[in-house]
């Protein structure tokens, strides 16, 4: 079994540690949590709060806040082993050179109190040394069916794409929620629409799937919507995204 | 059985007619299609292309483009019956007063070549006369488990919410798609993230579910993303939505 320790116990670290703990290809050796909190998890006895307590492992997965990755990699009290981080927005080079470097980036949105089917989470891999890539791939394939080789430059672009497709899409839900609340409409009415809009992209490209007054150039409806919106920020976003949809179509 | 005819055979009309044809509470009497095209559907023998050929029915559902609803309702060669439209953005009052008015608005995004589970489609109902509302509810509940009474003012607000939560969310997918294409990244990597982002709103409010550099006030990542975006429109949208997410959180 491939021995893995997870360093960091935030949203990503918790989901990763759980996925490793549950499978037979890898052995979850330890989980480092600075606060040392023993959460209510199957592997709570493996949690350590001192980097000096880390035992030998084949791979160390650093899953801490972006700004702490470099520092934690420097603090590791060993060298010559494989150390990877999980950050979409960081290059591989932020890791300290005393260990072999790699990236194990799960492209998913993780929230506390919301479980995730890890098998469907795309894992984007990169390593400094070719041999390490095979090891990472074996690990990745043991927990996910979607494994990709993505270099640092691509990963940064992918991270920006994900901000649009996930963070900003969610913000569109939030504005829809606000408008519903303002007009005493239960938000649940929008839920099937939100799910279907997302599901459509499995069958159609986002451009093929685009519907609504903007893409129809239905100026009457657009004007009525702008007149109804009382919030200046919502109105501004409505106009900019309407123009963006219309200009995009003209490029086709 | 309640007799229904559907007037119009666009995306919504086709999905409605199919749902009515398949159930035992209502009888699909006829479908009016101006082009008279006999599509490859179970009820193609019920398609007529002349409004004068419409037989008596309990309800006529007008499902044509928004701008044609009023005109089609005037052209109907009968009076004193129940006529409803399916347009989210139109008031009930656009319908000609010679018939009893109502609205039967399915809040879903319909595309050709993409089937929809009609049972989960929210149906928003409104009628001029109370007795008609009971009839519409019986019909609606025969095809969907999500039936709501929504008046014209609420429906207009709901339609704007839907533009954000569906049309604009889809446009965020489209921009994510463009960025992936530009960097030779397969868009399929983003699909699980998009689905999970949508599914989250069943468990969390959109504000609780918000993740990403904007809500974390992670200015390093935001700056790196803006530097990476070469398209001025994408950059503008990134900045405006980042500010919007941050200002929204401050209001909490």
GROMACS .gro file of C-alpha atoms in nm:
model
  504
    1UNK     CA    1   0.000   0.000   0.000
    2UNK     CA    2   0.114   0.352  -0.080
    3UNK     CA    3   0.164   0.549   0.241
    4UNK     CA    4   0.014   0.897   0.248
    5UNK     CA    5  -0.003   1.168   0.508
    6UNK     CA    6  -0.225   1.472   0.472
    7UNK     CA    7  -0.097   1.802   0.609
    8UNK     CA    8  -0.382   2.041   0.684
    9UNK     CA    9  -0.736   1.973   0.791
   10UNK     CA   10  -0.949   2.236   0.618
   11UNK     CA   11  -1.231   2.155   0.374
   12UNK     CA   12  -1.004   1.998   0.113
   13UNK     CA   13  -0.781   1.818   0.365
   14UNK     CA   14  -1.078   1.659   0.538
   15UNK     CA   15  -1.234   1.535   0.215
   16UNK     CA   16  -0.899   1.402   0.090
   17UNK     CA   17  -0.814   1.226   0.416
   18UNK     CA   18  -1.158   1.061   0.421
   19UNK     CA   19  -1.117   0.943   0.062
   20UNK     CA   20  -0.769   0.798   0.135
   21UNK     CA   21  -0.883   0.635   0.459
   22UNK     CA   22  -1.161   0.451   0.279
   23UNK     CA   23  -0.963   0.283   0.001
   24UNK     CA   24  -0.733  -0.016  -0.028
   25UNK     CA   25  -0.459   0.114  -0.259
   26UNK     CA   26  -0.331   0.370  -0.014
   27UNK     CA   27  -0.277   0.380   0.358
   28UNK     CA   28  -0.356   0.705   0.536
   29UNK     CA   29  -0.065   0.724   0.778
   30UNK     CA   30  -0.130   1.056   0.955
   31UNK     CA   31  -0.316   1.382   0.930
   32UNK     CA   32  -0.148   1.699   1.055
   33UNK     CA   33  -0.382   1.959   1.202
   34UNK     CA   34  -0.218   2.258   1.365
   35UNK     CA   35  -0.508   2.301   1.605
   36UNK     CA   36  -0.481   1.930   1.683
   37UNK     CA   37  -0.859   1.906   1.706
   38UNK     CA   38  -0.980   1.550   1.708
   39UNK     CA   39  -1.282   1.572   1.485
   40UNK     CA   40  -1.548   1.308   1.482
   41UNK     CA   41  -1.383   1.105   1.204
   42UNK     CA   42  -1.279   0.744   1.161
   43UNK     CA   43  -0.910   0.842   1.157
   44UNK     CA   44  -0.909   1.080   1.454
   45UNK     CA   45  -0.641   0.867   1.621
   46UNK     CA   46  -0.409   0.951   1.329
   47UNK     CA   47  -0.423   1.326   1.383
   48UNK     CA   48  -0.101   1.495   1.497
   49UNK     CA   49  -0.038   1.864   1.573
   50UNK     CA   50   0.343   1.873   1.544
   51UNK     CA   51   0.522   1.840   1.209
   52UNK     CA   52   0.806   1.664   1.395
   53UNK     CA   53   0.569   1.378   1.470
   54UNK     CA   54   0.522   1.295   1.100
   55UNK     CA   55   0.631   0.938   1.025
   56UNK     CA   56   0.789   0.826   0.696
   57UNK     CA   57   0.542   0.813   0.407
   58UNK     CA   58   0.558   0.787   0.028
   59UNK     CA   59   0.370   1.111  -0.026
   60UNK     CA   60   0.285   1.414   0.187
   61UNK     CA   61  -0.014   1.612   0.066
   62UNK     CA   62  -0.007   1.975   0.184
   63UNK     CA   63  -0.360   2.105   0.198
   64UNK     CA   64  -0.342   2.434   0.385
   65UNK     CA   65  -0.445   2.789   0.287
   66UNK     CA   66  -0.271   2.912  -0.029
   67UNK     CA   67  -0.063   3.167   0.157
   68UNK     CA   68   0.078   2.904   0.398
   69UNK     CA   69   0.180   2.636   0.146
   70UNK     CA   70   0.536   2.763   0.092
   71UNK     CA   71   0.599   2.811   0.462
   72UNK     CA   72   0.467   2.468   0.561
   73UNK     CA   73   0.679   2.303   0.291
   74UNK     CA   74   0.988   2.475   0.439
   75UNK     CA   75   0.898   2.367   0.792
   76UNK     CA   76   0.886   1.998   0.706
   77UNK     CA   77   1.162   1.826   0.912
   78UNK     CA   78   1.270   1.590   0.634
   79UNK     CA   79   1.401   1.597   0.277
   80UNK     CA   80   1.422   1.381  -0.035
   81UNK     CA   81   1.062   1.266  -0.012
   82UNK     CA   82   0.763   1.350  -0.237
   83UNK     CA   83   0.563   1.653  -0.124
   84UNK     CA   84   0.263   1.781  -0.321
   85UNK     CA   85   0.018   2.065  -0.270
   86UNK     CA   86  -0.352   2.087  -0.359
   87UNK     CA   87  -0.383   2.452  -0.459
   88UNK     CA   88  -0.535   2.540  -0.795
   89UNK     CA   89  -0.387   2.888  -0.803
   90UNK     CA   90  -0.028   2.807  -0.704
   91UNK     CA   91   0.254   2.686  -0.923
   92UNK     CA   92   0.449   2.375  -0.826
   93UNK     CA   93   0.753   2.596  -0.763
   94UNK     CA   94   0.621   2.741  -0.436
   95UNK     CA   95   0.722   2.416  -0.268
   96UNK     CA   96   1.061   2.398  -0.092
   97UNK     CA   97   1.323   2.225  -0.312
   98UNK     CA   98   1.452   2.000  -0.033
   99UNK     CA   99   1.176   1.752  -0.126
  100UNK     CA  100   1.051   1.633  -0.467
  101UNK     CA  101   0.765   1.855  -0.579
  102UNK     CA  102   0.423   1.781  -0.717
  103UNK     CA  103   0.063   1.899  -0.734
  104UNK     CA  104  -0.250   1.702  -0.655
  105UNK     CA  105  -0.531   1.947  -0.729
  106UNK     CA  106  -0.889   1.834  -0.679
  107UNK     CA  107  -1.110   2.057  -0.893
  108UNK     CA  108  -1.420   2.066  -0.680
  109UNK     CA  109  -1.600   2.298  -0.441
  110UNK     CA  110  -1.582   2.161  -0.089
  111UNK     CA  111  -1.799   2.292   0.193
  112UNK     CA  112  -1.824   2.179   0.548
  113UNK     CA  113  -2.141   1.980   0.617
  114UNK     CA  114  -2.183   1.887   0.250
  115UNK     CA  115  -2.047   1.552   0.145
  116UNK     CA  116  -1.896   1.506  -0.200
  117UNK     CA  117  -1.880   1.199  -0.422
  118UNK     CA  118  -1.501   1.191  -0.446
  119UNK     CA  119  -1.507   0.938  -0.731
  120UNK     CA  120  -1.630   1.210  -0.967
  121UNK     CA  121  -1.386   1.479  -0.851
  122UNK     CA  122  -1.135   1.562  -1.128
  123UNK     CA  123  -0.778   1.535  -0.999
  124UNK     CA  124  -0.517   1.743  -1.180
  125UNK     CA  125  -0.165   1.610  -1.139
  126UNK     CA  126   0.182   1.751  -1.200
  127UNK     CA  127   0.524   1.642  -1.074
  128UNK     CA  128   0.882   1.756  -1.097
  129UNK     CA  129   1.005   1.401  -1.168
  130UNK     CA  130   0.843   1.162  -1.415
  131UNK     CA  131   0.856   0.863  -1.179
  132UNK     CA  132   0.660   1.054  -0.919
  133UNK     CA  133   0.384   1.117  -1.171
  134UNK     CA  134   0.315   0.746  -1.200
  135UNK     CA  135   0.289   0.714  -0.825
  136UNK     CA  136   0.053   1.013  -0.802
  137UNK     CA  137  -0.158   0.868  -1.082
  138UNK     CA  138  -0.192   0.539  -0.900
  139UNK     CA  139  -0.306   0.725  -0.589
  140UNK     CA  140  -0.540   0.951  -0.783
  141UNK     CA  141  -0.704   0.664  -0.970
  142UNK     CA  142  -0.769   0.486  -0.642
  143UNK     CA  143  -0.999   0.768  -0.528
  144UNK     CA  144  -1.132   0.922  -0.852
  145UNK     CA  145  -1.228   0.817  -1.202
  146UNK     CA  146  -1.133   1.158  -1.346
  147UNK     CA  147  -0.755   1.198  -1.346
  148UNK     CA  148  -0.572   1.452  -1.565
  149UNK     CA  149  -0.214   1.562  -1.622
  150UNK     CA  150  -0.225   1.941  -1.604
  151UNK     CA  151   0.086   2.160  -1.589
  152UNK     CA  152   0.118   2.472  -1.376
  153UNK     CA  153   0.028   2.715  -1.656
  154UNK     CA  154  -0.282   2.518  -1.750
  155UNK     CA  155  -0.381   2.479  -1.387
  156UNK     CA  156  -0.382   2.854  -1.335
  157UNK     CA  157  -0.610   2.901  -1.637
  158UNK     CA  158  -0.828   2.616  -1.514
  159UNK     CA  159  -0.857   2.785  -1.178
  160UNK     CA  160  -0.981   3.105  -1.341
  161UNK     CA  161  -1.232   2.904  -1.547
  162UNK     CA  162  -1.352   2.744  -1.226
  163UNK     CA  163  -1.404   3.084  -1.063
  164UNK     CA  164  -1.644   3.173  -1.347
  165UNK     CA  165  -1.815   2.834  -1.377
  166UNK     CA  166  -1.856   2.780  -1.003
  167UNK     CA  167  -1.798   3.085  -0.780
  168UNK     CA  168  -1.958   3.336  -1.016
  169UNK     CA  169  -2.238   3.098  -1.117
  170UNK     CA  170  -2.314   3.056  -0.747
  171UNK     CA  171  -2.322   3.435  -0.711
  172UNK     CA  172  -2.587   3.442  -0.985
  173UNK     CA  173  -2.791   3.203  -0.767
  174UNK     CA  174  -2.738   3.440  -0.474
  175UNK     CA  175  -2.876   3.736  -0.669
  176UNK     CA  176  -3.172   3.525  -0.782
  177UNK     CA  177  -3.223   3.437  -0.416
  178UNK     CA  178  -3.218   3.804  -0.316
  179UNK     CA  179  -3.476   3.899  -0.579
  180UNK     CA  180  -3.703   3.614  -0.468
  181UNK     CA  181  -3.675   3.717  -0.103
  182UNK     CA  182  -3.753   4.080  -0.190
  183UNK     CA  183  -4.076   3.968  -0.361
  184UNK     CA  184  -4.184   3.702  -0.108
  185UNK     CA  185  -4.122   3.417  -0.352
  186UNK     CA  186  -3.985   3.088  -0.212
  187UNK     CA  187  -3.636   3.028  -0.354
  188UNK     CA  188  -3.714   2.656  -0.390
  189UNK     CA  189  -3.910   2.743  -0.706
  190UNK     CA  190  -3.576   2.816  -0.875
  191UNK     CA  191  -3.402   2.495  -0.767
  192UNK     CA  192  -3.517   2.266  -1.051
  193UNK     CA  193  -3.420   2.535  -1.302
  194UNK     CA  194  -3.073   2.570  -1.149
  195UNK     CA  195  -3.017   2.194  -1.155
  196UNK     CA  196  -3.139   2.158  -1.513
  197UNK     CA  197  -2.924   2.450  -1.631
  198UNK     CA  198  -2.620   2.275  -1.487
  199UNK     CA  199  -2.719   1.934  -1.619
  200UNK     CA  200  -2.762   2.071  -1.970
  201UNK     CA  201  -2.388   2.118  -2.012
  202UNK     CA  202  -2.346   1.740  -2.009
  203UNK     CA  203  -2.545   1.728  -2.333
  204UNK     CA  204  -2.491   2.070  -2.493
  205UNK     CA  205  -2.208   2.322  -2.502
  206UNK     CA  206  -2.285   2.630  -2.288
  207UNK     CA  207  -2.337   2.835  -2.602
  208UNK     CA  208  -2.580   2.586  -2.749
  209UNK     CA  209  -2.758   2.574  -2.414
  210UNK     CA  210  -2.796   2.952  -2.380
  211UNK     CA  211  -3.158   3.065  -2.348
  212UNK     CA  212  -3.328   3.383  -2.225
  213UNK     CA  213  -3.407   3.738  -2.338
  214UNK     CA  214  -3.042   3.836  -2.402
  215UNK     CA  215  -2.968   3.567  -2.659
  216UNK     CA  216  -3.313   3.622  -2.818
  217UNK     CA  217  -3.238   3.997  -2.837
  218UNK     CA  218  -3.578   4.045  -2.672
  219UNK     CA  219  -3.535   4.412  -2.585
  220UNK     CA  220  -3.889   4.452  -2.447
  221UNK     CA  221  -3.826   4.192  -2.180
  222UNK     CA  222  -3.476   4.324  -2.109
  223UNK     CA  223  -3.616   4.676  -2.055
  224UNK     CA  224  -3.892   4.544  -1.831
  225UNK     CA  225  -3.637   4.352  -1.623
  226UNK     CA  226  -3.411   4.655  -1.586
  227UNK     CA  227  -3.711   4.866  -1.479
  228UNK     CA  228  -3.803   4.607  -1.216
  229UNK     CA  229  -3.455   4.585  -1.062
  230UNK     CA  230  -3.418   4.841  -0.784
  231UNK     CA  231  -3.061   4.752  -0.683
  232UNK     CA  232  -2.797   4.946  -0.882
  233UNK     CA  233  -2.545   4.662  -0.859
  234UNK     CA  234  -2.798   4.404  -0.986
  235UNK     CA  235  -2.895   4.637  -1.268
  236UNK     CA  236  -2.531   4.689  -1.368
  237UNK     CA  237  -2.461   4.315  -1.370
  238UNK     CA  238  -2.779   4.250  -1.570
  239UNK     CA  239  -2.669   4.497  -1.840
  240UNK     CA  240  -2.310   4.381  -1.861
  241UNK     CA  241  -2.397   4.012  -1.883
  242UNK     CA  242  -2.673   4.078  -2.136
  243UNK     CA  243  -2.423   4.260  -2.360
  244UNK     CA  244  -2.166   3.987  -2.305
  245UNK     CA  245  -2.410   3.715  -2.414
  246UNK     CA  246  -2.508   3.916  -2.721
  247UNK     CA  247  -2.153   3.997  -2.825
  248UNK     CA  248  -2.047   3.637  -2.777
  249UNK     CA  249  -2.319   3.520  -3.013
  250UNK     CA  250  -2.212   3.767  -3.278
  251UNK     CA  251  -1.863   3.616  -3.271
  252UNK     CA  252  -1.998   3.271  -3.363
  253UNK     CA  253  -6.082   1.394  -1.839
  254UNK     CA  254  -6.001   1.761  -1.871
  255UNK     CA  255  -5.970   1.858  -2.235
  256UNK     CA  256  -5.667   2.067  -2.327
  257UNK     CA  257  -5.535   2.207  -2.651
  258UNK     CA  258  -5.190   2.356  -2.685
  259UNK     CA  259  -5.146   2.652  -2.919
  260UNK     CA  260  -4.788   2.682  -3.037
  261UNK     CA  261  -4.524   2.420  -3.093
  262UNK     CA  262  -4.195   2.576  -2.983
  263UNK     CA  263  -3.972   2.437  -2.707
  264UNK     CA  264  -4.228   2.495  -2.431
  265UNK     CA  265  -4.528   2.390  -2.638
  266UNK     CA  266  -4.366   2.062  -2.737
  267UNK     CA  267  -4.268   1.972  -2.382
  268UNK     CA  268  -4.614   2.066  -2.250
  269UNK     CA  269  -4.800   1.874  -2.520
  270UNK     CA  270  -4.587   1.565  -2.451
  271UNK     CA  271  -4.655   1.588  -2.078
  272UNK     CA  272  -5.030   1.624  -2.133
  273UNK     CA  273  -5.041   1.343  -2.389
  274UNK     CA  274  -4.879   1.103  -2.144
  275UNK     CA  275  -5.113   1.140  -1.847
  276UNK     CA  276  -5.461   1.021  -1.752
  277UNK     CA  277  -5.611   1.330  -1.588
  278UNK     CA  278  -5.613   1.535  -1.905
  279UNK     CA  279  -5.683   1.466  -2.268
  280UNK     CA  280  -5.464   1.642  -2.523
  281UNK     CA  281  -5.726   1.738  -2.782
  282UNK     CA  282  -5.516   1.926  -3.038
  283UNK     CA  283  -5.190   2.108  -3.093
  284UNK     CA  284  -5.186   2.417  -3.313
  285UNK     CA  285  -4.868   2.471  -3.509
  286UNK     CA  286  -4.870   2.755  -3.760
  287UNK     CA  287  -4.619   2.577  -3.980
  288UNK     CA  288  -4.832   2.264  -3.955
  289UNK     CA  289  -4.521   2.051  -3.936
  290UNK     CA  290  -4.590   1.698  -3.830
  291UNK     CA  291  -4.304   1.627  -3.599
  292UNK     CA  292  -4.206   1.277  -3.505
  293UNK     CA  293  -4.428   1.270  -3.196
  294UNK     CA  294  -4.697   1.038  -3.061
  295UNK     CA  295  -4.964   1.304  -3.111
  296UNK     CA  296  -4.870   1.417  -3.462
  297UNK     CA  297  -5.223   1.329  -3.584
  298UNK     CA  298  -5.359   1.596  -3.345
  299UNK     CA  299  -5.161   1.881  -3.501
  300UNK     CA  300  -5.364   2.150  -3.684
  301UNK     CA  301  -5.240   2.462  -3.863
  302UNK     CA  302  -5.561   2.670  -3.866
  303UNK     CA  303  -5.706   2.825  -3.550
  304UNK     CA  304  -6.054   2.772  -3.701
  305UNK     CA  305  -5.999   2.397  -3.675
  306UNK     CA  306  -5.971   2.408  -3.294
  307UNK     CA  307  -6.237   2.191  -3.131
  308UNK     CA  308  -6.405   2.270  -2.798
  309UNK     CA  309  -6.176   2.217  -2.498
  310UNK     CA  310  -6.175   2.310  -2.129
  311UNK     CA  311  -5.846   2.497  -2.153
  312UNK     CA  312  -5.636   2.642  -2.434
  313UNK     CA  313  -5.269   2.688  -2.352
  314UNK     CA  314  -5.104   2.956  -2.567
  315UNK     CA  315  -4.735   2.883  -2.590
  316UNK     CA  316  -4.601   3.109  -2.862
  317UNK     CA  317  -4.327   3.375  -2.860
  318UNK     CA  318  -4.391   3.652  -2.604
  319UNK     CA  319  -4.459   3.913  -2.869
  320UNK     CA  320  -4.730   3.700  -3.038
  321UNK     CA  321  -4.932   3.601  -2.730
  322UNK     CA  322  -5.170   3.899  -2.740
  323UNK     CA  323  -5.232   3.867  -3.113
  324UNK     CA  324  -5.296   3.493  -3.103
  325UNK     CA  325  -5.539   3.539  -2.813
  326UNK     CA  326  -5.734   3.793  -3.025
  327UNK     CA  327  -5.736   3.562  -3.327
  328UNK     CA  328  -5.903   3.277  -3.140
  329UNK     CA  329  -6.242   3.218  -3.311
  330UNK     CA  330  -6.435   3.155  -2.987
  331UNK     CA  331  -6.517   3.327  -2.655
  332UNK     CA  332  -6.621   3.245  -2.299
  333UNK     CA  333  -6.366   2.967  -2.262
  334UNK     CA  334  -6.049   2.948  -2.048
  335UNK     CA  335  -5.733   3.064  -2.227
  336UNK     CA  336  -5.396   3.073  -2.051
  337UNK     CA  337  -5.046   3.169  -2.161
  338UNK     CA  338  -4.709   3.026  -2.052
  339UNK     CA  339  -4.492   3.340  -2.057
  340UNK     CA  340  -4.293   3.431  -1.748
  341UNK     CA  341  -4.244   3.789  -1.849
  342UNK     CA  342  -4.602   3.876  -1.950
  343UNK     CA  343  -4.890   3.980  -1.728
  344UNK     CA  344  -5.219   3.795  -1.748
  345UNK     CA  345  -5.376   4.109  -1.893
  346UNK     CA  346  -5.215   4.072  -2.237
  347UNK     CA  347  -5.477   3.810  -2.313
  348UNK     CA  348  -5.791   3.914  -2.503
  349UNK     CA  349  -6.086   3.965  -2.262
  350UNK     CA  350  -6.333   3.769  -2.476
  351UNK     CA  351  -6.212   3.453  -2.298
  352UNK     CA  352  -6.139   3.388  -1.929
  353UNK     CA  353  -5.771   3.459  -1.863
  354UNK     CA  354  -5.504   3.266  -1.684
  355UNK     CA  355  -5.133   3.185  -1.673
  356UNK     CA  356  -4.966   2.844  -1.670
  357UNK     CA  357  -4.595   2.926  -1.646
  358UNK     CA  358  -4.346   2.639  -1.636
  359UNK     CA  359  -4.027   2.773  -1.476
  360UNK     CA  360  -3.772   2.565  -1.659
  361UNK     CA  361  -3.522   2.597  -1.939
  362UNK     CA  362  -3.630   2.395  -2.238
  363UNK     CA  363  -3.401   2.314  -2.527
  364UNK     CA  364  -3.462   2.109  -2.836
  365UNK     CA  365  -3.293   1.769  -2.820
  366UNK     CA  366  -3.275   1.774  -2.441
  367UNK     CA  367  -3.554   1.597  -2.256
  368UNK     CA  368  -3.680   1.731  -1.925
  369UNK     CA  369  -3.831   1.550  -1.627
  370UNK     CA  370  -4.160   1.741  -1.629
  371UNK     CA  371  -4.258   1.609  -1.284
  372UNK     CA  372  -3.998   1.838  -1.128
  373UNK     CA  373  -4.083   2.149  -1.333
  374UNK     CA  374  -4.236   2.419  -1.111
  375UNK     CA  375  -4.568   2.540  -1.254
  376UNK     CA  376  -4.675   2.891  -1.158
  377UNK     CA  377  -5.049   2.948  -1.189
  378UNK     CA  378  -5.271   3.253  -1.195
  379UNK     CA  379  -5.631   3.301  -1.312
  380UNK     CA  380  -5.880   3.581  -1.349
  381UNK     CA  381  -6.159   3.370  -1.190
  382UNK     CA  382  -6.119   3.162  -0.874
  383UNK     CA  383  -6.299   2.859  -1.017
  384UNK     CA  384  -6.056   2.843  -1.306
  385UNK     CA  385  -5.765   2.828  -1.062
  386UNK     CA  386  -5.890   2.497  -0.923
  387UNK     CA  387  -5.914   2.354  -1.273
  388UNK     CA  388  -5.562   2.474  -1.360
  389UNK     CA  389  -5.429   2.328  -1.034
  390UNK     CA  390  -5.580   1.990  -1.115
  391UNK     CA  391  -5.412   1.997  -1.455
  392UNK     CA  392  -5.081   2.120  -1.315
  393UNK     CA  393  -5.071   1.855  -1.042
  394UNK     CA  394  -5.129   1.585  -1.302
  395UNK     CA  395  -4.799   1.670  -1.473
  396UNK     CA  396  -4.581   1.820  -1.194
  397UNK     CA  397  -4.525   1.782  -0.823
  398UNK     CA  398  -4.424   2.151  -0.788
  399UNK     CA  399  -4.729   2.372  -0.829
  400UNK     CA  400  -4.743   2.733  -0.704
  401UNK     CA  401  -4.993   3.020  -0.709
  402UNK     CA  402  -4.795   3.321  -0.831
  403UNK     CA  403  -4.955   3.651  -0.929
  404UNK     CA  404  -4.842   3.863  -1.224
  405UNK     CA  405  -4.621   4.096  -1.017
  406UNK     CA  406  -4.445   3.805  -0.848
  407UNK     CA  407  -4.408   3.622  -1.176
  408UNK     CA  408  -4.224   3.915  -1.332
  409UNK     CA  409  -3.980   3.922  -1.040
  410UNK     CA  410  -3.944   3.545  -1.060
  411UNK     CA  411  -3.860   3.575  -1.427
  412UNK     CA  412  -3.579   3.821  -1.352
  413UNK     CA  413  -3.447   3.587  -1.079
  414UNK     CA  414  -3.449   3.307  -1.331
  415UNK     CA  415  -3.245   3.513  -1.578
  416UNK     CA  416  -2.974   3.545  -1.315
  417UNK     CA  417  -2.993   3.190  -1.176
  418UNK     CA  418  -3.014   3.021  -1.516
  419UNK     CA  419  -2.929   3.237  -1.819
  420UNK     CA  420  -2.647   3.428  -1.652
  421UNK     CA  421  -2.517   3.121  -1.465
  422UNK     CA  422  -2.499   2.946  -1.803
  423UNK     CA  423  -2.307   3.241  -1.943
  424UNK     CA  424  -2.053   3.191  -1.662
  425UNK     CA  425  -2.016   2.832  -1.788
  426UNK     CA  426  -1.963   2.971  -2.139
  427UNK     CA  427  -1.682   3.200  -2.025
  428UNK     CA  428  -1.524   2.909  -1.834
  429UNK     CA  429  -1.551   2.708  -2.155
  430UNK     CA  430  -1.380   2.984  -2.355
  431UNK     CA  431  -1.090   3.006  -2.110
  432UNK     CA  432  -1.043   2.628  -2.119
  433UNK     CA  433  -1.047   2.624  -2.499
  434UNK     CA  434  -0.790   2.905  -2.511
  435UNK     CA  435  -0.555   2.698  -2.292
  436UNK     CA  436  -0.616   2.356  -2.449
  437UNK     CA  437  -0.793   2.223  -2.141
  438UNK     CA  438  -1.085   1.982  -2.195
  439UNK     CA  439  -1.406   2.149  -2.068
  440UNK     CA  440  -1.522   1.815  -1.923
  441UNK     CA  441  -1.285   1.876  -1.629
  442UNK     CA  442  -1.524   2.151  -1.515
  443UNK     CA  443  -1.843   1.945  -1.542
  444UNK     CA  444  -1.837   1.779  -1.197
  445UNK     CA  445  -1.765   2.119  -1.040
  446UNK     CA  446  -2.058   2.279  -1.222
  447UNK     CA  447  -2.294   2.000  -1.115
  448UNK     CA  448  -2.179   2.010  -0.753
  449UNK     CA  449  -2.209   2.390  -0.740
  450UNK     CA  450  -2.571   2.360  -0.852
  451UNK     CA  451  -2.647   2.067  -0.621
  452UNK     CA  452  -2.514   2.255  -0.321
  453UNK     CA  453  -2.808   2.494  -0.323
  454UNK     CA  454  -3.034   2.205  -0.223
  455UNK     CA  455  -2.843   2.186   0.107
  456UNK     CA  456  -2.707   2.537   0.159
  457UNK     CA  457  -2.824   2.889   0.074
  458UNK     CA  458  -2.620   3.042  -0.211
  459UNK     CA  459  -2.450   3.274   0.037
  460UNK     CA  460  -2.352   2.988   0.266
  461UNK     CA  461  -2.230   2.797  -0.039
  462UNK     CA  462  -2.011   3.077  -0.174
  463UNK     CA  463  -1.645   2.978  -0.208
  464UNK     CA  464  -1.351   3.120  -0.403
  465UNK     CA  465  -1.096   3.402  -0.388
  466UNK     CA  466  -1.357   3.683  -0.383
  467UNK     CA  467  -1.533   3.571  -0.067
  468UNK     CA  468  -1.197   3.490   0.096
  469UNK     CA  469  -1.072   3.840   0.004
  470UNK     CA  470  -0.768   3.661  -0.140
  471UNK     CA  471  -0.629   3.960  -0.332
  472UNK     CA  472  -0.314   3.777  -0.447
  473UNK     CA  473  -0.519   3.521  -0.634
  474UNK     CA  474  -0.761   3.784  -0.766
  475UNK     CA  475  -0.468   3.987  -0.905
  476UNK     CA  476  -0.313   3.676  -1.062
  477UNK     CA  477  -0.644   3.588  -1.226
  478UNK     CA  478  -0.690   3.940  -1.364
  479UNK     CA  479  -0.335   3.931  -1.502
  480UNK     CA  480  -0.407   3.601  -1.674
  481UNK     CA  481  -0.730   3.714  -1.843
  482UNK     CA  482  -0.653   3.863  -2.183
  483UNK     CA  483  -1.011   3.941  -2.283
  484UNK     CA  484  -1.128   4.286  -2.166
  485UNK     CA  485  -1.489   4.174  -2.129
  486UNK     CA  486  -1.390   3.873  -1.916
  487UNK     CA  487  -1.168   4.093  -1.702
  488UNK     CA  488  -1.447   4.348  -1.650
  489UNK     CA  489  -1.696   4.077  -1.549
  490UNK     CA  490  -1.440   3.921  -1.314
  491UNK     CA  491  -1.389   4.253  -1.134
  492UNK     CA  492  -1.756   4.344  -1.110
  493UNK     CA  493  -1.863   4.005  -0.978
  494UNK     CA  494  -1.573   3.992  -0.731
  495UNK     CA  495  -1.682   4.328  -0.590
  496UNK     CA  496  -2.043   4.219  -0.587
  497UNK     CA  497  -1.960   3.904  -0.386
  498UNK     CA  498  -1.752   4.105  -0.141
  499UNK     CA  499  -2.011   4.381  -0.094
  500UNK     CA  500  -2.286   4.125  -0.047
  501UNK     CA  501  -2.091   3.958   0.232
  502UNK     CA  502  -2.038   4.289   0.405
  503UNK     CA  503  -2.414   4.342   0.414
  504UNK     CA  504  -2.462   4.019   0.609
   0.00000   0.00000   0.00000
